[in-house]
Short mmCIF file of N, CA and C in Angstrom, two decimals:
data_model
loop_
_atom_site.label_atom_id
_atom_site.label_comp_id
_atom_site.label_asym_id
_atom_site.label_seq_id
_atom_site.Cartn_x
_atom_site.Cartn_y
_atom_site.Cartn_z
N MET A 1 329.63 -101.75 61.52
CA MET A 1 329.13 -102.50 60.67
C MET A 1 330.19 -102.78 60.17
N THR A 2 330.70 -104.25 59.74
CA THR A 2 331.89 -104.33 58.96
C THR A 2 331.81 -104.42 57.74
N GLY A 3 332.89 -104.43 57.18
CA GLY A 3 332.99 -104.16 55.55
C GLY A 3 331.95 -105.34 54.89
N ASP A 4 331.97 -106.59 55.35
CA ASP A 4 331.21 -107.50 54.58
C ASP A 4 329.75 -107.11 54.95
N ASP A 5 329.27 -106.65 56.13
CA ASP A 5 327.99 -106.18 56.38
C ASP A 5 327.51 -105.34 55.49
N THR A 6 328.28 -104.14 55.21
CA THR A 6 328.36 -102.95 54.32
C THR A 6 328.20 -103.42 52.88
N GLU A 7 329.05 -104.56 52.24
CA GLU A 7 328.61 -104.80 51.03
C GLU A 7 327.51 -105.77 50.97
N ALA A 8 327.02 -106.65 51.97
CA ALA A 8 325.77 -107.58 51.72
C ALA A 8 324.49 -106.32 51.81
N ALA A 9 324.73 -105.16 52.68
CA ALA A 9 323.41 -104.40 52.58
C ALA A 9 323.42 -103.51 51.43
N VAL A 10 324.42 -103.05 50.74
CA VAL A 10 324.68 -102.06 49.44
C VAL A 10 324.09 -102.96 48.20
N ARG A 11 324.34 -104.28 48.30
CA ARG A 11 323.93 -105.47 47.30
C ARG A 11 322.40 -105.41 47.37
N ASP A 12 322.11 -105.54 48.83
CA ASP A 12 320.40 -105.74 48.68
C ASP A 12 319.83 -104.53 48.42
N LEU A 13 320.14 -103.50 48.96
CA LEU A 13 319.71 -102.27 48.44
C LEU A 13 319.58 -102.24 46.62
N TYR A 14 320.73 -102.61 46.14
CA TYR A 14 320.75 -102.55 44.64
C TYR A 14 319.77 -103.37 44.09
N LEU A 15 319.82 -104.63 44.62
CA LEU A 15 318.91 -105.77 44.05
C LEU A 15 317.35 -105.38 44.44
N ARG A 16 317.04 -104.57 45.45
CA ARG A 16 315.65 -103.99 45.45
C ARG A 16 315.16 -102.82 44.65
N LEU A 17 316.32 -102.23 44.28
CA LEU A 17 316.24 -101.23 43.32
C LEU A 17 315.95 -101.76 41.90
N LEU A 18 316.64 -102.62 41.38
CA LEU A 18 316.14 -103.51 40.38
C LEU A 18 315.02 -104.18 40.05
N ARG A 19 314.76 -104.84 41.40
CA ARG A 19 313.36 -105.75 41.67
C ARG A 19 312.04 -104.71 41.44
N ALA A 20 312.36 -103.42 42.14
CA ALA A 20 311.30 -102.55 41.89
C ALA A 20 311.25 -101.67 40.29
N TRP A 21 312.11 -101.97 39.58
CA TRP A 21 312.17 -101.38 38.28
C TRP A 21 311.50 -102.61 37.38
N ASN A 22 312.01 -103.91 37.54
CA ASN A 22 311.34 -104.63 36.75
C ASN A 22 309.82 -105.14 37.37
N GLU A 23 309.43 -104.77 38.37
CA GLU A 23 308.11 -105.07 38.77
C GLU A 23 307.38 -103.62 38.60
N ARG A 24 307.94 -102.68 38.00
CA ARG A 24 307.21 -101.35 37.70
C ARG A 24 306.65 -100.89 38.67
N ASP A 25 307.21 -100.78 39.79
CA ASP A 25 306.66 -100.11 41.09
C ASP A 25 307.71 -98.81 41.58
N ALA A 26 307.20 -97.91 40.80
CA ALA A 26 307.63 -96.37 41.13
C ALA A 26 307.60 -96.17 42.63
N GLY A 27 307.00 -96.50 43.47
CA GLY A 27 306.70 -96.19 44.65
C GLY A 27 307.72 -96.70 45.43
N ARG A 28 307.98 -97.92 45.34
CA ARG A 28 309.00 -98.87 45.93
C ARG A 28 310.24 -98.63 45.53
N TYR A 29 310.55 -97.94 44.29
CA TYR A 29 311.71 -97.63 43.67
C TYR A 29 312.20 -96.24 44.14
N ALA A 30 311.19 -95.32 44.35
CA ALA A 30 311.43 -94.09 44.97
C ALA A 30 311.91 -94.06 46.49
N ALA A 31 311.21 -94.98 47.14
CA ALA A 31 311.52 -95.25 48.83
C ALA A 31 312.87 -95.48 48.97
N LEU A 32 313.53 -96.11 48.08
CA LEU A 32 315.10 -96.62 48.39
C LEU A 32 315.89 -95.39 48.14
N PHE A 33 315.49 -94.06 47.85
CA PHE A 33 316.23 -92.79 47.69
C PHE A 33 316.17 -92.14 48.95
N ALA A 34 317.34 -91.16 49.17
CA ALA A 34 317.45 -90.37 50.04
C ALA A 34 316.52 -89.21 49.50
N ASP A 35 316.04 -88.23 50.72
CA ASP A 35 315.59 -87.13 50.42
C ASP A 35 315.97 -86.16 49.12
N ASP A 36 317.41 -86.07 49.09
CA ASP A 36 318.02 -85.08 48.46
C ASP A 36 318.82 -85.97 47.44
N ALA A 37 318.63 -87.01 47.01
CA ALA A 37 319.23 -87.90 46.15
C ALA A 37 319.18 -87.69 44.61
N VAL A 38 320.02 -87.83 43.77
CA VAL A 38 320.28 -87.64 42.43
C VAL A 38 319.96 -88.63 41.78
N VAL A 39 319.60 -88.83 40.32
CA VAL A 39 319.52 -89.88 39.35
C VAL A 39 319.69 -89.47 38.41
N VAL A 40 320.65 -90.02 37.39
CA VAL A 40 320.81 -89.65 36.31
C VAL A 40 320.65 -90.82 35.19
N GLY A 41 319.65 -90.62 34.52
CA GLY A 41 319.12 -91.53 33.72
C GLY A 41 319.83 -92.02 32.50
N PHE A 42 319.72 -92.87 31.80
CA PHE A 42 320.24 -93.63 30.67
C PHE A 42 320.36 -92.31 29.57
N ASP A 43 319.34 -91.67 29.45
CA ASP A 43 319.44 -90.69 28.42
C ASP A 43 319.87 -89.07 28.87
N GLY A 44 320.62 -89.23 30.24
CA GLY A 44 321.10 -88.16 30.77
C GLY A 44 320.25 -87.34 31.30
N SER A 45 319.00 -87.86 31.52
CA SER A 45 317.95 -87.03 32.30
C SER A 45 318.04 -86.90 33.58
N GLN A 46 317.82 -85.79 34.40
CA GLN A 46 318.43 -85.75 35.91
C GLN A 46 317.21 -85.59 36.67
N MET A 47 316.75 -86.37 37.69
CA MET A 47 316.05 -86.16 38.76
C MET A 47 316.44 -86.14 40.10
N THR A 48 315.62 -85.23 40.99
CA THR A 48 316.27 -85.06 42.34
C THR A 48 315.10 -85.39 43.15
N GLY A 49 315.27 -85.74 44.72
CA GLY A 49 314.33 -86.14 45.53
C GLY A 49 313.04 -86.87 45.02
N THR A 50 312.04 -86.00 45.65
CA THR A 50 310.56 -86.19 45.37
C THR A 50 310.17 -86.42 43.90
N GLU A 51 311.03 -85.80 42.96
CA GLU A 51 310.87 -86.08 41.30
C GLU A 51 311.08 -87.21 40.86
N ILE A 52 311.85 -88.18 41.84
CA ILE A 52 312.38 -89.48 41.16
C ILE A 52 310.94 -90.23 40.83
N GLY A 53 310.17 -90.44 42.10
CA GLY A 53 308.91 -91.16 41.91
C GLY A 53 307.93 -90.77 40.99
N ASP A 54 307.95 -89.31 40.77
CA ASP A 54 306.86 -89.01 39.89
C ASP A 54 307.51 -89.20 38.39
N HIS A 55 308.83 -89.27 38.13
CA HIS A 55 309.17 -89.23 36.84
C HIS A 55 309.17 -90.81 36.42
N ILE A 56 309.43 -91.60 37.31
CA ILE A 56 309.57 -93.13 37.40
C ILE A 56 308.35 -93.47 36.91
N GLY A 57 307.41 -93.04 37.63
CA GLY A 57 305.98 -93.26 37.65
C GLY A 57 305.34 -93.08 36.18
N VAL A 58 305.92 -91.83 35.76
CA VAL A 58 305.58 -91.59 34.16
C VAL A 58 305.92 -92.55 33.32
N ILE A 59 307.42 -92.99 33.54
CA ILE A 59 308.14 -93.94 32.79
C ILE A 59 307.32 -95.26 32.34
N PHE A 60 306.89 -95.62 33.72
CA PHE A 60 306.03 -97.01 33.77
C PHE A 60 304.70 -96.80 32.94
N ARG A 61 304.13 -95.87 33.21
CA ARG A 61 302.84 -95.21 32.71
C ARG A 61 302.66 -95.46 31.07
N ASP A 62 303.86 -94.80 30.75
CA ASP A 62 303.89 -94.57 29.37
C ASP A 62 304.67 -95.08 28.49
N HIS A 63 305.32 -96.25 29.07
CA HIS A 63 306.18 -97.02 28.30
C HIS A 63 306.22 -98.57 28.54
N PRO A 64 306.44 -99.64 27.69
CA PRO A 64 306.75 -100.76 28.39
C PRO A 64 308.20 -100.92 28.56
N THR A 65 308.41 -101.02 29.80
CA THR A 65 309.81 -100.92 30.33
C THR A 65 310.54 -102.41 30.05
N ALA A 66 311.82 -102.70 29.54
CA ALA A 66 312.59 -103.38 29.70
C ALA A 66 313.11 -104.31 30.98
N SER A 67 313.46 -105.35 31.32
CA SER A 67 313.64 -105.59 32.75
C SER A 67 315.35 -106.01 32.77
N TYR A 68 315.94 -105.30 34.05
CA TYR A 68 317.34 -105.73 33.94
C TYR A 68 317.72 -106.91 34.39
N VAL A 69 319.13 -107.25 34.18
CA VAL A 69 319.85 -107.76 34.46
C VAL A 69 321.05 -107.49 34.81
N ALA A 70 321.93 -107.87 36.09
CA ALA A 70 323.07 -106.99 36.51
C ALA A 70 324.37 -108.12 36.65
N LYS A 71 325.35 -107.53 36.84
CA LYS A 71 326.27 -108.12 37.47
C LYS A 71 326.90 -107.04 38.29
N VAL A 72 327.12 -106.90 39.80
CA VAL A 72 328.13 -106.16 40.38
C VAL A 72 329.63 -106.23 40.14
N ARG A 73 330.35 -105.28 40.01
CA ARG A 73 331.45 -105.46 39.69
C ARG A 73 332.35 -105.30 40.84
N ARG A 74 332.12 -104.40 41.87
CA ARG A 74 332.64 -103.92 42.93
C ARG A 74 331.63 -102.99 43.84
N VAL A 75 332.07 -103.41 45.25
CA VAL A 75 331.21 -102.53 46.40
C VAL A 75 332.41 -102.00 47.21
N ARG A 76 332.52 -100.57 47.37
CA ARG A 76 333.84 -99.98 48.03
C ARG A 76 333.34 -99.29 49.11
N ARG A 77 333.74 -99.60 50.52
CA ARG A 77 333.09 -98.62 51.24
C ARG A 77 333.93 -97.28 51.76
N TYR A 78 333.43 -96.40 51.89
CA TYR A 78 334.10 -95.14 52.21
C TYR A 78 333.64 -94.62 53.57
N GLY A 79 334.35 -94.87 54.39
CA GLY A 79 334.23 -94.33 55.96
C GLY A 79 332.93 -95.60 56.58
N GLU A 80 332.53 -95.06 57.38
CA GLU A 80 331.23 -95.73 58.12
C GLU A 80 329.94 -95.70 57.60
N ALA A 81 329.82 -94.84 56.64
CA ALA A 81 328.51 -94.51 56.36
C ALA A 81 328.35 -94.49 54.78
N ALA A 82 329.07 -94.55 54.08
CA ALA A 82 329.06 -94.36 52.76
C ALA A 82 329.67 -95.63 51.97
N ALA A 83 328.93 -95.89 50.71
CA ALA A 83 329.62 -97.17 50.00
C ALA A 83 329.08 -96.76 48.47
N LEU A 84 330.02 -97.12 47.61
CA LEU A 84 330.00 -97.18 46.27
C LEU A 84 329.88 -98.50 45.52
N LEU A 85 328.83 -98.60 44.57
CA LEU A 85 328.39 -99.87 44.04
C LEU A 85 328.61 -99.74 42.63
N THR A 86 329.24 -100.30 42.03
CA THR A 86 329.55 -100.44 40.25
C THR A 86 329.02 -101.73 39.90
N ALA A 87 328.18 -101.62 38.61
CA ALA A 87 327.57 -103.07 38.04
C ALA A 87 327.46 -102.53 36.65
N ILE A 88 327.48 -103.86 35.65
CA ILE A 88 327.32 -103.74 34.32
C ILE A 88 325.53 -104.09 34.43
N VAL A 89 324.91 -103.88 33.22
CA VAL A 89 323.54 -104.29 33.13
C VAL A 89 323.17 -104.29 31.88
N GLY A 90 322.17 -105.27 31.80
CA GLY A 90 321.44 -105.56 30.39
C GLY A 90 320.16 -105.41 30.50
N MET A 91 319.61 -105.24 29.60
CA MET A 91 317.92 -105.45 29.50
C MET A 91 317.38 -106.05 28.55
N VAL A 92 316.42 -106.76 29.21
CA VAL A 92 315.48 -107.79 28.30
C VAL A 92 313.94 -107.09 28.10
N PRO A 93 314.03 -106.75 26.76
CA PRO A 93 312.81 -106.27 26.21
C PRO A 93 311.32 -106.72 26.76
N PRO A 94 310.26 -106.37 26.77
CA PRO A 94 309.20 -106.83 27.10
C PRO A 94 308.82 -108.16 26.21
N GLY A 95 308.29 -109.27 26.65
CA GLY A 95 308.10 -110.23 25.57
C GLY A 95 309.29 -111.29 24.87
N LYS A 96 310.50 -110.76 25.34
CA LYS A 96 311.53 -111.36 24.91
C LYS A 96 312.28 -112.07 25.54
N ARG A 97 313.33 -112.85 25.27
CA ARG A 97 314.09 -113.75 26.51
C ARG A 97 315.68 -113.69 26.11
N ASP A 98 316.08 -112.52 25.48
CA ASP A 98 317.40 -112.00 25.47
C ASP A 98 317.70 -110.67 25.67
N VAL A 99 318.89 -110.49 25.85
CA VAL A 99 319.23 -108.85 26.39
C VAL A 99 319.30 -108.31 24.98
N ASN A 100 319.06 -107.32 24.97
CA ASN A 100 319.11 -106.21 23.89
C ASN A 100 320.76 -105.40 24.17
N PRO A 101 321.74 -105.76 23.04
CA PRO A 101 323.00 -104.96 23.57
C PRO A 101 322.87 -103.64 23.39
N ALA A 102 322.01 -103.06 22.47
CA ALA A 102 321.99 -101.58 22.22
C ALA A 102 321.76 -100.98 23.65
N VAL A 103 321.51 -101.52 24.52
CA VAL A 103 320.95 -100.53 25.67
C VAL A 103 321.74 -101.25 27.10
N ASN A 104 322.61 -101.88 26.69
CA ASN A 104 323.87 -102.18 27.71
C ASN A 104 324.22 -100.99 28.38
N ALA A 105 324.39 -101.09 29.70
CA ALA A 105 324.87 -99.91 30.65
C ALA A 105 326.07 -100.03 31.89
N VAL A 106 326.56 -99.26 32.60
CA VAL A 106 327.11 -99.26 33.40
C VAL A 106 326.25 -98.48 34.64
N GLN A 107 326.12 -99.14 35.72
CA GLN A 107 325.52 -98.33 36.65
C GLN A 107 326.57 -97.99 37.76
N THR A 108 326.15 -96.97 38.34
CA THR A 108 327.01 -96.41 39.63
C THR A 108 326.10 -96.11 40.73
N LEU A 109 326.05 -96.59 42.00
CA LEU A 109 325.22 -96.33 43.01
C LEU A 109 326.15 -95.73 44.35
N LEU A 110 326.00 -94.79 44.65
CA LEU A 110 326.24 -94.23 45.99
C LEU A 110 325.24 -94.39 47.01
N ALA A 111 325.39 -95.11 48.04
CA ALA A 111 324.84 -95.36 49.18
C ALA A 111 325.17 -94.90 50.56
N GLU A 112 324.40 -94.06 51.49
CA GLU A 112 324.84 -93.53 52.80
C GLU A 112 323.65 -94.52 53.85
N HIS A 113 324.55 -94.58 54.53
CA HIS A 113 323.77 -95.13 56.03
C HIS A 113 323.50 -94.37 57.02
N GLY A 114 322.23 -93.72 57.38
CA GLY A 114 321.52 -93.26 58.24
C GLY A 114 321.00 -93.73 59.20
N PRO A 115 320.01 -93.13 60.00
CA PRO A 115 318.95 -93.70 61.24
C PRO A 115 317.90 -94.53 60.25
N ASP A 116 317.47 -94.19 59.08
CA ASP A 116 316.62 -95.48 58.35
C ASP A 116 317.29 -96.26 57.38
N GLY A 117 318.67 -96.52 57.80
CA GLY A 117 319.39 -97.79 57.28
C GLY A 117 320.04 -97.21 55.82
N TRP A 118 320.13 -97.82 55.10
CA TRP A 118 321.06 -97.72 53.65
C TRP A 118 319.96 -96.98 52.68
N ARG A 119 320.34 -95.80 52.22
CA ARG A 119 319.57 -95.20 51.15
C ARG A 119 320.55 -94.88 50.12
N ILE A 120 319.93 -94.64 49.04
CA ILE A 120 320.58 -94.26 47.86
C ILE A 120 320.90 -92.81 47.65
N VAL A 121 321.96 -92.36 47.65
CA VAL A 121 321.95 -90.73 47.21
C VAL A 121 322.22 -90.19 45.78
N LEU A 122 322.81 -91.26 45.16
CA LEU A 122 323.20 -91.05 43.66
C LEU A 122 322.97 -92.12 42.77
N PHE A 123 322.58 -92.23 42.01
CA PHE A 123 322.42 -93.27 40.81
C PHE A 123 322.51 -92.84 39.54
N GLN A 124 323.53 -93.57 38.94
CA GLN A 124 323.60 -93.14 37.40
C GLN A 124 323.83 -94.32 36.60
N ASN A 125 323.12 -94.33 35.46
CA ASN A 125 322.92 -95.01 34.33
C ASN A 125 323.67 -94.91 33.19
N THR A 126 324.70 -95.23 32.85
CA THR A 126 325.41 -94.65 31.81
C THR A 126 325.50 -95.68 30.74
N PRO A 127 325.19 -95.52 29.14
CA PRO A 127 325.26 -96.29 28.15
C PRO A 127 326.64 -97.08 28.18
N ALA A 128 326.52 -98.00 27.53
CA ALA A 128 328.02 -98.90 27.68
C ALA A 128 328.20 -98.99 26.12
N GLN A 129 328.78 -98.19 25.71
CA GLN A 129 328.70 -98.04 23.90
C GLN A 129 330.20 -98.76 23.77
N TYR A 130 331.28 -98.30 24.38
CA TYR A 130 332.68 -99.29 24.05
C TYR A 130 333.04 -98.80 22.81
N HIS A 131 332.99 -97.56 22.42
CA HIS A 131 333.30 -97.07 21.10
C HIS A 131 334.71 -97.63 20.59
N GLY A 132 334.81 -98.25 19.44
CA GLY A 132 336.03 -98.72 19.02
C GLY A 132 336.69 -100.15 19.54
N ARG A 133 335.82 -100.51 20.58
CA ARG A 133 336.26 -101.75 20.95
C ARG A 133 334.97 -102.60 21.15
N PRO A 134 334.73 -103.44 20.16
CA PRO A 134 333.53 -104.13 20.07
C PRO A 134 333.68 -105.51 20.77
N GLU A 135 335.03 -105.96 21.20
CA GLU A 135 335.14 -107.02 21.88
C GLU A 135 334.93 -106.77 23.48
N LEU A 136 334.85 -105.68 23.98
CA LEU A 136 334.33 -105.37 25.09
C LEU A 136 332.97 -105.24 25.09
N ALA A 137 332.18 -104.52 24.19
CA ALA A 137 330.76 -104.74 24.07
C ALA A 137 330.02 -105.96 23.89
N GLU A 138 331.00 -106.99 23.41
CA GLU A 138 330.30 -108.16 23.02
C GLU A 138 330.78 -109.11 24.62
N ARG A 139 331.55 -109.03 25.28
CA ARG A 139 331.93 -109.40 26.58
C ARG A 139 330.71 -109.05 27.58
N HIS A 140 330.80 -107.58 27.70
CA HIS A 140 329.46 -107.37 28.39
C HIS A 140 328.26 -107.87 27.90
N THR A 141 327.85 -108.16 26.87
CA THR A 141 326.65 -108.67 26.32
C THR A 141 326.84 -110.45 26.88
N ASP A 142 328.01 -110.71 26.53
CA ASP A 142 328.15 -112.22 27.07
C ASP A 142 327.92 -112.64 28.60
N GLU A 143 328.28 -111.63 29.28
CA GLU A 143 328.23 -111.67 30.84
C GLU A 143 326.78 -111.47 31.35
N MET A 144 325.97 -110.70 30.49
CA MET A 144 324.60 -110.35 30.89
C MET A 144 323.68 -111.60 30.62
N ARG A 145 324.06 -112.34 29.52
CA ARG A 145 323.64 -113.54 29.15
C ARG A 145 323.68 -114.75 30.06
N GLN A 146 324.99 -114.74 30.74
CA GLN A 146 325.02 -115.93 31.45
C GLN A 146 324.43 -115.56 32.65
N VAL A 147 324.19 -114.37 33.12
CA VAL A 147 323.25 -113.94 34.44
C VAL A 147 322.04 -114.46 34.11
N LEU A 148 321.40 -114.22 32.95
CA LEU A 148 320.23 -114.32 32.36
C LEU A 148 319.87 -115.97 32.56
N ALA A 149 320.65 -116.64 31.74
CA ALA A 149 320.87 -118.08 32.05
C ALA A 149 320.71 -118.67 33.15
N GLY A 150 321.26 -118.16 34.09
CA GLY A 150 321.31 -118.43 35.37
C GLY A 150 320.05 -118.39 36.55
N GLY A 151 319.25 -117.65 35.43
CA GLY A 151 317.92 -117.49 36.42
C GLY A 151 317.97 -116.12 37.33
N ALA A 152 319.00 -115.44 37.34
CA ALA A 152 318.97 -114.42 38.45
C ALA A 152 318.91 -112.89 37.68
N THR A 153 318.58 -112.06 38.79
CA THR A 153 318.44 -110.67 38.17
C THR A 153 319.97 -110.22 38.49
N LEU A 154 320.52 -110.49 39.45
CA LEU A 154 321.71 -109.98 40.00
C LEU A 154 322.66 -111.15 40.40
N VAL A 155 324.06 -110.91 39.67
CA VAL A 155 325.07 -111.35 40.30
C VAL A 155 326.05 -110.85 41.06
#
């Protein structure tokens, strides 16, 4: 697999993750992860393996979740079978048309290529607070609004 093929495959994996979240489909979301994967949520909660689908299912059942918009910053290949994707994200609350800057985040996804294709082995969602640097927070929000204005989930 070439570097371009790897980048396209990992971007597609990430897009499928965001779509599964946005469509509130816990089964499809969980199926993207390796059996021993780890997820670190926005609030610091941690899930592994089969817990992922159960935990996300509870979130979807009990909370009206916001939808993601994202911009990939980088995909870096590590050897033949691993790649790291970093992105910035914003969230649009249900019934709204704009991102909520209070929940902007940076996401990191580590993917591994195996017999079943690319699977997520680590996904971390970190709040983007930019303490003491309001210009960075504003830039993040502006970029998310540009993605949203373009009608895309992911750029």
